Amino acid sequence: EAGVVQSPRYKIIEKKQPVAFWCNPISGHNTLYWYLQNLGQGPELLIRYENEEAVDDSQLPKDRFSAERLKGVDSTLKIQPAELGDSAVYLCASSPGDGSSYNEQFFGPGTRLTVL
Amino acid sequence: AQSVTQPDIHITVSEGASLELRCNYSYGATPYLFWYVQSPGQGLQLLLKYFSGDTLVQGIKGFEAEFKRSQSSFNLRKPSVHWSDAAEYFCAVGAGGTSYGKLTFGQGTILTVHP
């Protein structure tokens, strides 16, 4: 069974440029998460989807960040424009079920973003 | 709001020695507690979780953790460490109520294993 797939694995951009990250969750997983992981820190939730609905986006900086999960499968996280402080690893995770229990979250390898 | 503290940023042990990684949480109700491991360049993998019941929880790769409500702790242990256990370990607490499903992670503990 394939795990959570993320691309690209690495991205280097200049500040003020846009950037997008893509995530393909494990087949059949209804819940999808985007996390931000700064160097030396644990992951912090940005947004959680149940199917195509964003059920928790309270931590997403909506002035520059956006996300979508069309058709309730793949998801894209976008930053426009990127700032120096956005340099971090962006992790995607998915879990089965409808979020009614604390199902295990399966994490992808992440996208390491460097903003110059 | 819930929070997690992992007091040790970096721990070094010899292969074959025992291991204990500390985790303290802050949460007003009965917590959902987790330990994840992250190898370099990899995503996080769940080691074990505690929801209720027996306070000693067994996980994968020979790890176990003990929930102590009086100390607000959920320490991870392994009786004999292998070189392949070198990685970063994260403790997390899950919220209930209106924030159900949200995990809050600690800052992590890096484990180095000497041969």
Short mmCIF file of C-alpha atoms in Angstrom, two decimals:
data_model
loop_
_atom_site.label_atom_id
_atom_site.label_comp_id
_atom_site.label_asym_id
_atom_site.label_seq_id
_atom_site.Cartn_x
_atom_site.Cartn_y
_atom_site.Cartn_z
CA GLU A 1 0.00 0.00 0.00
CA ALA A 2 1.39 3.39 -1.01
CA GLY A 3 1.86 5.93 1.74
CA VAL A 4 1.15 9.63 1.71
CA VAL A 5 2.85 11.20 -1.29
CA GLN A 6 4.10 14.76 -1.30
CA SER A 7 5.76 16.81 -3.99
CA PRO A 8 8.08 18.45 -4.46
CA ARG A 9 10.39 17.17 -1.73
CA TYR A 10 12.50 20.31 -1.84
CA LYS A 11 11.77 23.82 -3.07
CA ILE A 12 13.95 26.92 -3.12
CA ILE A 13 12.38 30.23 -4.06
CA GLU A 14 13.01 33.92 -3.61
CA LYS A 15 10.86 35.95 -1.27
CA LYS A 16 7.66 37.37 -2.68
CA GLN A 17 7.37 34.46 -5.13
CA PRO A 18 4.42 32.05 -4.99
CA VAL A 19 4.85 28.38 -4.17
CA ALA A 20 2.55 25.36 -4.08
CA PHE A 21 2.78 21.98 -2.41
CA TRP A 22 0.86 18.89 -3.42
CA CYS A 23 -0.32 15.97 -1.33
CA ASN A 24 -1.89 12.67 -2.29
CA PRO A 25 -3.24 10.88 0.81
CA ILE A 26 -3.54 7.16 1.35
CA SER A 27 -6.39 5.75 -0.71
CA GLY A 28 -9.67 5.78 1.19
CA HIS A 29 -8.54 8.22 3.89
CA ASN A 30 -11.18 10.88 4.37
CA THR A 31 -9.23 13.14 6.70
CA LEU A 32 -6.27 15.16 5.48
CA TYR A 33 -3.98 17.46 7.47
CA TRP A 34 -1.38 20.05 6.58
CA TYR A 35 1.27 20.77 9.21
CA LEU A 36 4.10 23.28 9.43
CA GLN A 37 7.33 22.09 11.07
CA ASN A 38 9.96 24.68 11.88
CA LEU A 39 13.52 23.60 12.54
CA GLY A 40 13.85 22.12 16.02
CA GLN A 41 10.10 22.18 16.63
CA GLY A 42 7.21 19.79 16.50
CA PRO A 43 4.60 19.98 13.74
CA GLU A 44 1.86 22.60 14.04
CA LEU A 45 -1.50 22.07 12.41
CA LEU A 46 -2.37 24.49 9.62
CA ILE A 47 -5.58 22.99 8.31
CA ARG A 48 -7.65 19.82 8.57
CA TYR A 49 -10.05 18.50 5.93
CA GLU A 50 -12.87 16.04 6.28
CA ASN A 51 -13.40 14.98 2.66
CA GLU A 52 -13.48 18.29 0.77
CA GLU A 53 -14.54 20.42 3.75
CA ALA A 54 -12.00 22.40 5.77
CA VAL A 55 -13.19 21.71 9.33
CA ASP A 56 -10.31 23.43 11.14
CA ASP A 57 -8.33 26.22 9.46
CA SER A 58 -7.95 28.43 12.50
CA GLN A 59 -4.13 28.26 12.36
CA LEU A 60 -3.84 28.98 8.65
CA PRO A 61 -2.51 32.51 7.94
CA LYS A 62 -5.17 33.38 5.43
CA ASP A 63 -3.55 36.56 4.20
CA ARG A 64 -0.94 34.56 2.29
CA PHE A 65 -1.79 30.88 2.68
CA SER A 66 -4.56 29.00 0.93
CA ALA A 67 -5.46 25.36 0.58
CA GLU A 68 -7.89 23.28 -1.36
CA ARG A 69 -8.96 19.67 -1.54
CA LEU A 70 -11.04 19.27 -4.63
CA LYS A 71 -13.07 16.05 -4.87
CA GLY A 72 -11.92 15.12 -1.37
CA VAL A 73 -8.73 13.38 -2.46
CA ASP A 74 -5.58 15.32 -3.40
CA SER A 75 -4.81 18.60 -1.74
CA THR A 76 -2.74 21.66 -2.58
CA LEU A 77 -1.29 24.18 -0.14
CA LYS A 78 -0.23 27.53 -1.59
CA ILE A 79 1.75 30.47 -0.28
CA GLN A 80 1.57 33.79 -2.09
CA PRO A 81 3.73 35.72 -1.60
CA ALA A 82 6.34 33.75 0.33
CA GLU A 83 8.31 35.42 3.12
CA LEU A 84 11.66 34.52 4.63
CA GLY A 85 9.94 33.20 7.76
CA ASP A 86 8.04 30.62 5.72
CA SER A 87 11.18 28.51 5.37
CA ALA A 88 10.20 25.23 7.02
CA VAL A 89 9.04 21.69 6.31
CA TYR A 90 5.41 21.32 5.26
CA LEU A 91 3.97 17.95 6.21
CA CYS A 92 0.83 16.31 4.93
CA ALA A 93 -0.92 13.56 6.84
CA SER A 94 -4.06 11.51 6.36
CA SER A 95 -6.20 9.26 8.48
CA PRO A 96 -9.13 6.96 7.85
CA GLY A 97 -12.65 7.50 9.08
CA ASP A 98 -14.64 10.60 9.64
CA GLY A 99 -12.71 12.11 12.52
CA SER A 100 -15.04 10.68 15.12
CA SER A 101 -12.13 8.99 16.84
CA TYR A 102 -8.44 9.61 17.12
CA ASN A 103 -7.39 7.45 14.21
CA GLU A 104 -3.70 7.14 13.50
CA GLN A 105 -2.36 9.89 11.29
CA PHE A 106 -0.04 8.72 8.53
CA PHE A 107 2.53 11.31 7.53
CA GLY A 108 4.19 12.00 4.24
CA PRO A 109 7.93 12.80 3.99
CA GLY A 110 7.27 16.54 3.78
CA THR A 111 8.34 19.38 1.50
CA ARG A 112 11.32 21.38 2.67
CA LEU A 113 10.87 25.01 1.62
CA THR A 114 13.73 27.50 1.58
CA VAL A 115 12.90 31.14 0.95
CA LEU A 116 15.88 33.32 -0.02
CA ALA B 1 -5.46 25.19 25.39
CA GLN B 2 -3.40 22.04 25.55
CA SER B 3 0.39 22.03 25.52
CA VAL B 4 3.25 19.52 25.61
CA THR B 5 6.72 19.89 27.08
CA GLN B 6 9.62 17.61 26.27
CA PRO B 7 12.34 18.76 28.67
CA ASP B 8 15.24 17.03 26.92
CA ILE B 9 16.21 18.41 23.52
CA HIS B 10 18.95 15.83 22.96
CA ILE B 11 19.72 12.50 24.65
CA THR B 12 22.66 10.20 24.02
CA VAL B 13 22.69 6.55 25.09
CA SER B 14 24.85 3.54 24.37
CA GLU B 15 23.46 0.67 22.35
CA GLY B 16 21.88 -1.87 24.68
CA ALA B 17 21.23 0.66 27.43
CA SER B 18 17.76 1.52 28.66
CA LEU B 19 15.98 4.65 27.52
CA GLU B 20 13.43 7.02 28.98
CA LEU B 21 12.17 10.10 27.15
CA ARG B 22 10.16 12.56 29.20
CA CYS B 23 6.89 14.17 28.24
CA ASN B 24 4.68 16.48 30.32
CA TYR B 25 1.34 17.71 29.09
CA SER B 26 -1.16 20.35 30.07
CA TYR B 27 -4.81 19.67 29.40
CA GLY B 28 -7.93 20.20 31.46
CA ALA B 29 -9.60 16.88 30.81
CA THR B 30 -8.53 13.31 30.21
CA PRO B 31 -6.01 13.58 27.41
CA TYR B 32 -5.42 11.54 24.32
CA LEU B 33 -1.64 10.98 24.26
CA PHE B 34 0.69 9.88 21.50
CA TRP B 35 4.36 9.23 20.78
CA TYR B 36 5.67 9.61 17.22
CA VAL B 37 9.15 8.97 15.80
CA GLN B 38 10.72 10.83 12.89
CA SER B 39 13.82 9.63 11.06
CA PRO B 40 15.80 12.16 8.98
CA GLY B 41 13.97 13.06 5.78
CA GLN B 42 10.98 10.95 6.75
CA GLY B 43 7.50 11.61 7.98
CA LEU B 44 6.36 10.86 11.50
CA GLN B 45 5.41 7.31 12.47
CA LEU B 46 3.11 6.47 15.37
CA LEU B 47 4.80 4.42 18.12
CA LEU B 48 1.91 4.17 20.57
CA LYS B 49 -1.13 5.95 21.93
CA TYR B 50 -3.12 6.20 25.16
CA PHE B 51 -6.83 6.91 25.29
CA SER B 52 -8.02 5.23 28.49
CA GLY B 53 -7.71 2.04 30.51
CA ASP B 54 -4.40 0.47 31.41
CA THR B 55 -1.91 3.24 32.06
CA LEU B 56 1.01 1.21 30.67
CA VAL B 57 0.81 1.15 26.91
CA GLN B 58 2.78 -1.10 24.59
CA GLY B 59 3.81 0.09 21.17
CA ILE B 60 5.79 -0.94 18.14
CA LYS B 61 9.55 -1.55 18.03
CA GLY B 62 9.64 -2.59 21.71
CA PHE B 63 8.59 0.81 23.10
CA GLU B 64 6.21 1.38 25.97
CA ALA B 65 4.86 4.44 27.75
CA GLU B 66 3.22 5.05 31.11
CA PHE B 67 0.47 7.57 31.73
CA LYS B 68 0.69 9.19 35.16
CA ARG B 69 -2.20 11.57 35.74
CA SER B 70 -0.83 12.88 39.05
CA GLN B 71 2.36 13.99 37.32
CA SER B 72 0.78 14.97 33.98
CA SER B 73 3.38 12.80 32.34
CA PHE B 74 3.53 10.25 29.54
CA ASN B 75 7.16 9.06 29.44
CA LEU B 76 8.42 6.76 26.71
CA ARG B 77 10.68 3.84 27.62
CA LYS B 78 12.63 1.06 25.99
CA PRO B 79 14.64 -1.53 27.97
CA SER B 80 17.41 -1.96 25.40
CA VAL B 81 18.13 0.57 22.68
CA HIS B 82 19.24 -0.45 19.19
CA TRP B 83 21.32 1.72 16.85
CA SER B 84 18.32 1.94 14.52
CA ASP B 85 16.37 3.78 17.23
CA ALA B 86 18.39 6.94 16.59
CA ALA B 87 15.80 9.49 15.47
CA GLU B 88 13.70 12.34 16.78
CA TYR B 89 10.80 11.55 19.08
CA PHE B 90 7.68 13.66 19.50
CA CYS B 91 5.06 13.50 22.22
CA ALA B 92 1.60 14.83 21.34
CA VAL B 93 -1.70 15.48 23.09
CA GLY B 94 -5.06 15.36 21.37
CA ALA B 95 -7.87 17.71 22.28
CA GLY B 96 -11.50 16.93 22.89
CA GLY B 97 -14.61 19.05 22.69
CA THR B 98 -14.77 21.57 19.86
CA SER B 99 -11.10 20.99 19.03
CA TYR B 100 -11.52 17.24 18.73
CA GLY B 101 -8.98 15.77 16.35
CA LYS B 102 -6.34 18.45 16.82
CA LEU B 103 -2.90 17.22 17.90
CA THR B 104 -0.47 19.48 19.73
CA PHE B 105 3.14 18.31 19.54
CA GLY B 106 6.09 18.88 21.83
CA GLN B 107 9.33 20.26 20.41
CA GLY B 108 10.88 16.84 20.14
CA THR B 109 13.83 14.94 21.64
CA ILE B 110 16.72 13.89 19.42
CA LEU B 111 18.10 10.48 20.34
CA THR B 112 21.69 9.59 19.50
CA VAL B 113 22.84 5.99 19.99
CA HIS B 114 26.52 5.21 20.50
CA PRO B 115 27.80 1.77 19.46
#
